[in-house]
Amino acid sequence: MDNNRVYFFDTTLRDGEQVPGCQLNTIEKIEVARALEALGVDVIETGFPVSSPGDFRSVQEISKAVSEPVVCALTRAVKKDIEVAADALRHARRPRIHTGIGTSFFHIEYKLNSTREKIIERTREAVHYAKKFVEDVEFYAEDAGRTDNEYLARVVEEAITAGATVVNIPDTTGYCLPEEYGAKIRYLRENVKGIHRAVISTHCHNDLGMATANTVAGIINGARQVEVTVNGIGERAGNTSLEEVAMILKSRSKDFSLFCGIRSKKIFSTSRLVSSLMNMPVQPNKAVVGRNAFAHSSGIHQDGVLKNRLNYEIIDPKDVGVRQSSIILTARSGRAALKHRLETLGYRLEKNELDSMYVKFLELADRKKELKDDDLEAIAGTSRKKARGFELAGLQVLCGNSVQPTATVTVNTENGKITETASGNGPIDAAFSAVKKILSRKVQLEEFLVQAITRGSDDIGKVHVQVENRGKLYYGFSASTDIITASVEAFLDAVSKIERSVKQ
Ligand code: KIV
Ligand code: ZN
């Protein structure tokens, strides 16, 4: 083991998946596990096999599907749990059993109705038993955050003597202060005999918003494994965010001199995959992966970022797989920001044109909170001749569970109406393929987002798309009660912008 390496143990599929509404089926879990492998995590906690046949199957199938990371399964300190976990892991190239028991006063007294001595006995027996099946055994002392350090040290020592390769110190209730949690890790390092034979792991919950801070305090004090989830999802307020810890180590590399295997450029795509499969939106201001994490809204910041992004950005968005930062247009935005956005929409203005546009922009911005591309187009339309574009003239789709999805799309273009038909893996894919046949230039779909405004099935769907042409990104938007129509219109909206930008 390299003492300068921080090992990433991802529990999105276990602690994260316990959240109501986030449950995934086996196929979806395999997709996430493969993404985690590509992201470079060291250990994937795949489930709690004894809890349900579905969890058992997922652990078994992920064991076959990934080869690089350690595949881990959770158990209680119960023989049956350990046997079932070992069985589920039998195809894993690098299996790990994660077994443990509660060690705090609350858990021993009220949950386990036991005594401190009996908990130590069960620790020894569980680790010992797990070692019969796999070499790599991780022990967790549940609620270690509220366990007194002296007793915790005894439990951890027992686990290591019985053969634990990793000792996990969970702040199960998210109660610890960073200093306190860091001191706990240091205490164990200094007082547990044989501690050098095991890796100390952090596992922090976010009930008081301190999960990442506590994890970092753990690392500073000698922990070399961090248990994290993508987007910080997990029980209650969640677990430590993978992306936050990875980017702290990267952005502050001079302070830590530590490294990890996370391929940071895959962070954003993994975040969005987990968010969409688990139906768990990422809060807009979430560090590293939130929609606003690289969005600048005040005029001073916008001007500063456009001059040099280092003025207001400590992370290069490209380092986490975000193509570029964004500038939010409000009444506080300056000319530089307006000019920049108009250019991405395909408008290149002379100074006097920009000045008069800016006056109109401010008038509208005073009435509206944020100006979107459509608003700018409206302003531009009053001062410039009507923009060229594509317009949806007709759409027919055939889809269902027994036919190959096919779409026929008719578009009004400069050269008159053009109709094309294509098939795809779904109605939207088919419709987009038909539109691509109509276009003369090559466009690449980069992002596609459908959102419902309220919750009913009669709701309006809002569709945002981002397409790429010759290295530049163009945005498109539409809304309709028919999401296939909205999708095609949003796609056409984006490609119309390419057309305008090229022909200007
Ligand atoms: O939070 C916790 O204590 C846990 C353990 C089961 C590892 O998730
Ligand atoms: Zn947990």
XYZ file of C-alpha atoms and ligand atoms in Angstrom:
513
model
C 0.000 0.000 0.000
C 1.273 3.443 -0.960
C 0.957 5.743 2.046
C 0.572 8.796 -0.187
C -2.413 7.361 -1.963
C -5.991 7.992 -0.844
C -8.199 5.057 -1.808
C -11.734 5.879 -2.937
C -14.434 3.508 -1.692
C -17.700 4.326 -3.431
C -20.934 3.382 -1.672
C -23.401 5.005 -4.095
C -24.859 1.568 -4.804
C -25.251 0.655 -1.118
C -25.555 3.643 1.264
C -26.699 5.858 -1.630
C -29.201 3.398 -2.944
C -30.871 3.003 0.461
C -32.552 6.392 -0.108
C -36.296 6.036 -0.819
C -36.992 6.541 -4.514
C -33.363 5.932 -5.546
C -33.611 2.166 -6.021
C -32.046 0.793 -9.177
C -32.525 -2.512 -10.939
C -29.574 -4.807 -11.602
C -28.978 -3.537 -15.140
C -28.899 0.072 -13.942
C -26.549 -0.863 -11.100
C -24.182 -2.513 -13.569
C -24.239 0.678 -15.652
C -23.311 2.759 -12.582
C -20.650 0.248 -11.517
C -19.024 0.392 -14.953
C -19.075 4.187 -14.823
C -17.440 4.068 -11.379
C -14.781 1.730 -12.722
C -14.109 4.152 -15.591
C -14.008 7.007 -13.078
C -11.190 5.203 -11.283
C -12.686 4.322 -7.895
C -10.718 1.693 -5.956
C -13.587 -0.094 -4.220
C -17.259 -0.363 -5.167
C -19.665 -1.279 -2.383
C -22.304 -3.090 -4.383
C -25.005 -3.911 -1.847
C -26.144 -5.790 1.225
C -26.737 -9.300 -0.210
C -28.685 -10.808 2.682
C -31.223 -7.957 2.588
C -33.023 -9.082 -0.591
C -32.693 -11.405 -3.615
C -32.375 -8.270 -5.779
C -29.380 -7.034 -3.786
C -27.814 -10.498 -3.917
C -28.201 -10.639 -7.698
C -26.798 -7.128 -8.166
C -23.689 -7.936 -6.114
C -23.255 -11.138 -8.107
C -23.686 -9.485 -11.516
C -21.466 -6.491 -10.715
C -18.806 -8.955 -9.555
C -18.797 -10.335 -13.096
C -19.115 -6.960 -14.831
C -16.124 -5.071 -13.413
C -12.538 -6.210 -13.148
C -10.356 -3.400 -11.823
C -11.960 -2.248 -8.562
C -12.387 -4.295 -5.415
C -16.025 -5.431 -5.215
C -17.380 -5.148 -1.704
C -20.554 -6.418 -0.008
C -21.986 -5.309 3.338
C -22.990 -7.575 6.207
C -23.923 -7.295 9.857
C -21.742 -9.203 12.341
C -23.951 -12.205 11.696
C -22.760 -15.556 10.277
C -25.649 -15.938 7.847
C -25.024 -12.424 6.386
C -21.350 -13.253 5.898
C -22.065 -16.582 4.176
C -24.576 -14.952 1.804
C -22.173 -12.087 1.014
C -19.338 -14.531 0.287
C -21.630 -16.443 -2.052
C -22.721 -13.274 -3.879
C -19.069 -12.240 -4.299
C -17.805 -15.580 -5.585
C -17.252 -14.308 -9.162
C -15.440 -11.151 -8.080
C -11.786 -10.901 -9.090
C -11.046 -8.866 -5.932
C -13.797 -9.544 -3.335
C -14.120 -7.760 0.004
C -16.557 -8.429 2.852
C -17.517 -5.346 4.878
C -18.760 -6.521 8.247
C -19.345 -4.690 11.495
C -21.460 -3.737 14.471
C -22.597 -0.687 16.464
C -20.154 0.504 19.120
C -21.717 3.646 20.614
C -23.595 3.652 23.909
C -26.868 4.206 21.993
C -26.334 1.275 19.654
C -25.116 -1.145 22.330
C -27.838 -0.210 24.797
C -30.902 0.487 22.657
C -30.327 -1.168 19.303
C -28.368 -4.300 20.181
C -29.412 -4.638 23.805
C -25.931 -5.905 24.530
C -22.761 -5.091 26.489
C -19.393 -3.641 25.521
C -17.634 -6.987 26.121
C -20.115 -8.901 23.973
C -19.631 -6.389 21.133
C -15.877 -7.037 21.235
C -16.547 -10.774 21.079
C -18.866 -10.368 18.100
C -16.283 -8.182 16.364
C -13.646 -10.915 16.696
C -16.021 -13.672 15.581
C -17.370 -11.756 12.576
C -13.967 -10.795 11.184
C -12.643 -14.280 11.841
C -15.573 -15.869 10.069
C -15.354 -13.513 7.065
C -11.652 -14.356 6.742
C -12.626 -17.969 6.049
C -14.155 -16.792 2.756
C -12.062 -13.825 1.594
C -8.661 -12.383 2.387
C -9.837 -8.753 2.251
C -12.123 -7.997 5.217
C -13.175 -4.487 6.213
C -14.611 -3.914 9.671
C -16.973 -1.005 10.501
C -17.661 0.288 14.004
C -21.113 1.747 13.430
C -21.684 5.122 15.126
C -17.949 5.376 15.854
C -18.495 9.147 15.724
C -20.341 8.946 19.058
C -18.213 6.158 20.547
C -15.617 7.107 23.158
C -12.128 6.804 21.737
C -10.766 4.425 24.370
C -13.431 1.803 23.802
C -13.336 2.339 20.036
C -9.589 1.642 20.096
C -10.220 -1.692 21.848
C -12.804 -2.730 19.250
C -10.592 -1.680 16.339
C -7.606 -3.528 17.816
C -9.691 -6.688 18.138
C -10.787 -6.405 14.506
C -7.193 -6.020 13.298
C -5.989 -8.916 15.439
C -8.722 -11.071 13.876
C -7.433 -10.115 10.409
C -9.267 -6.943 9.267
C -7.411 -5.290 6.385
C -9.405 -2.044 6.600
C -11.010 -0.449 9.667
C -13.898 1.868 8.939
C -14.720 4.624 11.446
C -18.212 5.841 10.482
C -19.656 9.086 11.731
C -23.008 7.421 11.172
C -25.128 10.311 12.431
C -23.007 13.152 11.022
C -22.484 14.485 14.550
C -18.722 15.045 14.775
C -16.947 18.345 14.323
C -13.987 18.157 11.932
C -11.452 18.625 14.727
C -13.109 15.956 16.813
C -13.260 13.461 13.952
C -9.660 14.155 12.973
C -8.575 13.662 16.591
C -10.437 10.342 16.693
C -8.493 9.055 13.679
C -5.237 10.308 15.215
C -6.081 8.637 18.535
C -6.585 5.297 16.794
C -3.336 5.668 14.871
C -1.460 6.376 18.060
C -3.153 3.921 20.417
C -4.181 0.810 18.522
C -1.589 -1.977 18.444
C -1.073 -3.254 14.899
C -2.845 -0.265 13.300
C -0.144 -0.118 10.597
C -1.390 -3.512 9.336
C -4.758 -1.984 8.352
C -5.973 0.986 6.324
C -8.085 3.452 8.311
C -11.235 4.470 6.454
C -13.536 7.467 6.877
C -17.291 7.147 6.387
C -19.019 10.450 7.136
C -22.657 11.443 6.941
C -23.769 14.971 6.230
C -26.477 15.696 8.826
C -24.792 18.936 9.872
C -23.195 19.636 6.490
C -19.763 18.545 7.703
C -19.246 15.245 5.878
C -16.576 16.510 3.491
C -14.829 18.571 6.174
C -14.756 15.546 8.485
C -13.433 13.299 5.726
C -10.649 15.768 4.983
C -9.848 15.964 8.715
C -9.630 12.160 8.675
C -7.199 12.221 5.747
C -5.049 14.857 7.424
C -4.813 12.612 10.468
C -3.868 9.458 8.611
C -6.970 7.863 7.086
C -6.115 6.516 3.631
C -9.495 5.282 2.460
C -12.529 7.556 2.040
C -16.075 6.238 1.742
C -18.060 8.482 -0.543
C -21.021 8.639 -2.910
C -21.534 10.386 -6.223
C -23.388 13.702 -5.697
C -23.233 12.992 -1.948
C -26.443 10.968 -2.038
C -27.211 8.748 0.932
C -29.259 8.242 4.072
C -30.957 11.439 5.332
C -28.710 14.377 4.389
C -26.385 12.051 2.515
C -22.773 10.897 2.602
C -19.503 12.589 1.744
C -19.413 13.570 -1.946
C -16.876 11.751 -4.058
C -16.412 14.747 -6.335
C -15.752 17.149 -3.462
C -12.994 15.056 -1.871
C -11.401 14.249 -5.241
C -11.306 17.916 -6.237
C -10.023 19.025 -2.828
C -7.076 16.639 -3.230
C -6.495 17.863 -6.771
C -6.992 21.609 -6.242
C -4.970 21.651 -3.017
C -2.365 19.123 -4.111
C 0.480 21.270 -2.773
C -1.020 21.143 0.726
C -1.631 17.413 0.772
C 1.060 15.766 -1.391
C -1.382 12.898 -1.736
C -2.852 11.388 -4.857
C -5.820 9.276 -5.847
C -6.937 7.277 -8.866
C -10.007 9.382 -9.712
C -10.099 10.456 -13.368
C -11.631 13.825 -12.660
C -12.703 14.511 -16.252
C -15.333 11.799 -15.824
C -16.861 13.381 -12.707
C -19.594 15.407 -14.408
C -20.855 12.629 -16.676
C -20.893 10.169 -13.756
C -22.783 12.698 -11.652
C -25.439 13.113 -14.330
C -25.729 9.359 -14.913
C -26.345 8.737 -11.194
C -28.735 11.673 -10.947
C -30.874 10.547 -13.849
C -30.907 6.826 -13.030
C -31.696 7.489 -9.376
C -34.212 10.276 -10.046
C -32.264 12.457 -7.684
C -31.734 15.979 -9.036
C -28.426 17.628 -8.195
C -28.994 20.813 -6.203
C -28.040 23.754 -8.479
C -25.453 25.160 -6.071
C -23.877 21.757 -5.294
C -20.094 22.070 -5.148
C -18.272 20.778 -8.230
C -21.274 19.273 -10.073
C -24.207 21.674 -9.506
C -25.649 23.520 -12.499
C -24.395 26.788 -11.011
C -20.975 25.508 -9.934
C -19.401 27.237 -12.928
C -22.066 29.898 -13.550
C -21.241 33.545 -12.964
C -23.980 36.089 -12.478
C -22.673 39.381 -11.155
C -21.300 41.865 -13.676
C -17.982 42.196 -11.858
C -17.479 38.430 -11.728
C -18.546 37.986 -15.354
C -16.146 40.631 -16.562
C -13.371 39.114 -14.430
C -13.986 35.581 -15.687
C -14.130 36.672 -19.315
C -10.750 38.418 -18.856
C -9.226 35.427 -17.110
C -11.242 32.627 -15.523
C -8.669 32.324 -12.699
C -10.077 35.577 -11.309
C -13.116 33.726 -9.993
C -12.663 29.999 -10.651
C -10.490 27.683 -8.574
C -11.426 24.641 -10.633
C -11.089 24.526 -14.399
C -14.530 23.248 -15.469
C -12.810 21.045 -18.067
C -11.026 19.203 -15.234
C -14.367 17.788 -14.094
C -15.728 17.244 -17.579
C -17.734 20.478 -17.928
C -16.915 22.054 -21.284
C -17.088 25.659 -20.189
C -18.312 27.961 -17.455
C -21.525 29.860 -18.037
C -22.500 33.443 -17.702
C -25.986 34.089 -16.292
C -27.478 37.246 -17.735
C -29.244 39.487 -15.244
C -29.611 43.238 -14.727
C -26.206 43.074 -13.041
C -24.451 41.820 -16.174
C -22.220 44.116 -18.137
C -21.612 44.599 -21.873
C -18.810 42.026 -21.924
C -21.164 39.290 -20.771
C -23.908 40.310 -23.195
C -21.456 40.396 -26.106
C -20.090 36.980 -25.148
C -23.541 35.376 -25.000
C -24.679 36.995 -28.235
C -21.638 35.532 -29.922
C -22.541 32.039 -28.757
C -25.996 32.653 -30.268
C -24.419 33.618 -33.549
C -24.663 37.429 -33.363
C -21.502 39.438 -33.930
C -22.195 43.111 -33.255
C -20.324 46.339 -33.909
C -19.715 48.548 -30.874
C -22.628 50.913 -31.611
C -24.980 47.963 -32.233
C -23.907 46.430 -28.935
C -24.502 49.730 -27.109
C -28.066 50.030 -28.315
C -28.690 46.357 -27.649
C -27.375 46.772 -24.120
C -29.904 49.529 -23.393
C -32.756 47.240 -24.483
C -31.197 44.384 -22.552
C -31.188 46.415 -19.311
C -34.786 47.512 -19.827
C -35.896 43.894 -20.092
C -33.540 42.656 -17.379
C -35.115 45.120 -14.934
C -38.428 43.396 -15.496
C -37.205 39.799 -15.607
C -34.864 38.049 -13.164
C -32.765 36.215 -15.722
C -32.585 36.678 -19.458
C -32.533 33.515 -21.500
C -31.430 33.029 -25.072
C -35.013 33.453 -26.269
C -35.191 36.900 -24.658
C -31.975 37.949 -26.363
C -33.299 36.662 -29.663
C -36.419 38.764 -29.143
C -34.328 41.871 -28.480
C -32.059 41.079 -31.394
C -35.102 40.576 -33.610
C -36.189 44.201 -33.031
C -32.842 45.572 -34.022
C -31.713 43.115 -36.695
C -33.459 41.452 -39.609
C -35.257 38.243 -38.773
C -32.860 35.414 -38.189
C -32.700 32.458 -40.495
C -33.695 29.163 -38.989
C -35.358 25.820 -39.260
C -38.975 25.339 -38.294
C -40.758 22.130 -37.508
C -43.561 21.676 -40.061
C -44.583 18.096 -39.316
C -43.741 15.183 -37.053
C -45.013 11.623 -36.974
C -43.594 8.918 -34.754
C -44.207 5.225 -34.484
C -43.133 3.648 -31.213
C -44.116 1.054 -28.652
C -42.726 -2.159 -27.242
C -43.181 -4.249 -30.379
C -41.976 -1.972 -33.192
C -38.703 -0.365 -34.172
C -39.173 3.339 -33.258
C -39.409 5.374 -36.460
C -39.949 9.091 -37.054
C -40.865 11.164 -40.083
C -39.953 14.825 -39.729
C -40.764 17.720 -42.050
C -38.786 20.931 -41.641
C -39.194 24.348 -43.271
C -35.757 25.360 -44.502
C -34.414 28.116 -46.733
C -34.753 25.644 -49.594
C -38.378 24.816 -48.854
C -39.960 21.913 -46.983
C -37.812 18.806 -46.543
C -39.095 15.501 -45.173
C -36.960 12.624 -43.919
C -37.632 9.367 -42.085
C -35.269 7.502 -39.747
C -35.369 4.863 -37.057
C -33.581 4.817 -33.712
C -33.449 3.212 -30.289
C -36.421 5.326 -29.166
C -38.788 7.904 -30.689
C -36.548 10.864 -29.836
C -33.436 9.170 -31.170
C -35.349 8.359 -34.373
C -36.626 11.938 -34.731
C -33.145 13.403 -34.151
C -31.705 11.052 -36.775
C -34.338 12.226 -39.258
C -33.455 15.878 -38.521
C -29.757 15.115 -38.972
C -30.543 13.730 -42.447
C -32.189 17.046 -43.320
C -29.232 19.140 -42.156
C -26.304 19.782 -44.422
C -23.801 20.123 -41.579
C -22.564 17.637 -39.018
C -23.858 18.302 -35.522
C -23.154 16.353 -32.393
C -25.718 16.183 -29.576
C -23.829 16.959 -26.340
C -26.552 17.283 -23.740
C -30.252 16.545 -23.670
C -32.369 17.383 -20.657
C -36.116 16.935 -20.225
C -37.812 18.453 -17.187
C -41.431 18.368 -16.128
C -42.731 21.650 -14.788
C -45.257 20.165 -12.377
C -45.893 16.497 -11.641
C -48.937 15.364 -13.608
C -48.936 13.263 -16.764
C -50.568 16.235 -18.554
C -47.589 18.362 -17.659
C -45.523 20.566 -19.955
C -42.085 19.151 -20.672
C -39.217 21.621 -21.014
C -36.368 20.438 -23.186
C -32.852 21.858 -23.250
C -30.313 20.591 -25.751
C -26.718 21.427 -26.394
C -25.152 20.594 -29.748
C -21.620 20.917 -30.972
C -20.432 22.080 -34.363
C -16.770 22.738 -35.174
C -15.819 22.892 -31.507
C -18.518 25.416 -30.506
C -21.565 24.730 -28.389
C -25.056 25.931 -29.252
C -28.109 25.770 -27.000
C -31.675 24.999 -27.919
C -34.889 25.109 -25.931
C -38.552 24.300 -26.342
C -41.545 23.378 -24.208
C -44.656 21.423 -25.056
C -47.079 18.935 -23.562
C -45.643 16.533 -26.164
C -42.033 15.908 -25.181
C -41.090 14.429 -28.545
C -42.259 17.591 -30.301
C -40.488 19.728 -27.691
C -37.304 17.705 -28.180
C -37.288 18.098 -31.956
C -38.075 21.815 -31.677
C -35.255 22.297 -29.155
C -32.872 20.456 -31.473
C -33.962 22.643 -34.418
C -33.599 25.732 -32.239
C -29.966 24.830 -31.568
C -29.134 24.015 -35.178
C -30.795 27.257 -36.351
C -28.260 29.068 -34.190
C -25.411 27.282 -35.931
C -26.865 28.299 -39.273
C -27.141 31.945 -38.264
C -23.668 32.039 -36.814
C -22.125 30.543 -39.957
C -24.032 32.744 -42.403
C -23.401 36.062 -40.681
O -23.169 4.938 8.295
C -22.770 3.821 8.657
O -22.410 3.586 9.796
C -22.773 2.768 7.645
C -22.138 1.453 8.027
C -23.067 0.335 7.772
C -20.829 1.299 7.328
O -23.222 2.960 6.554
Zn -23.383 5.120 6.167
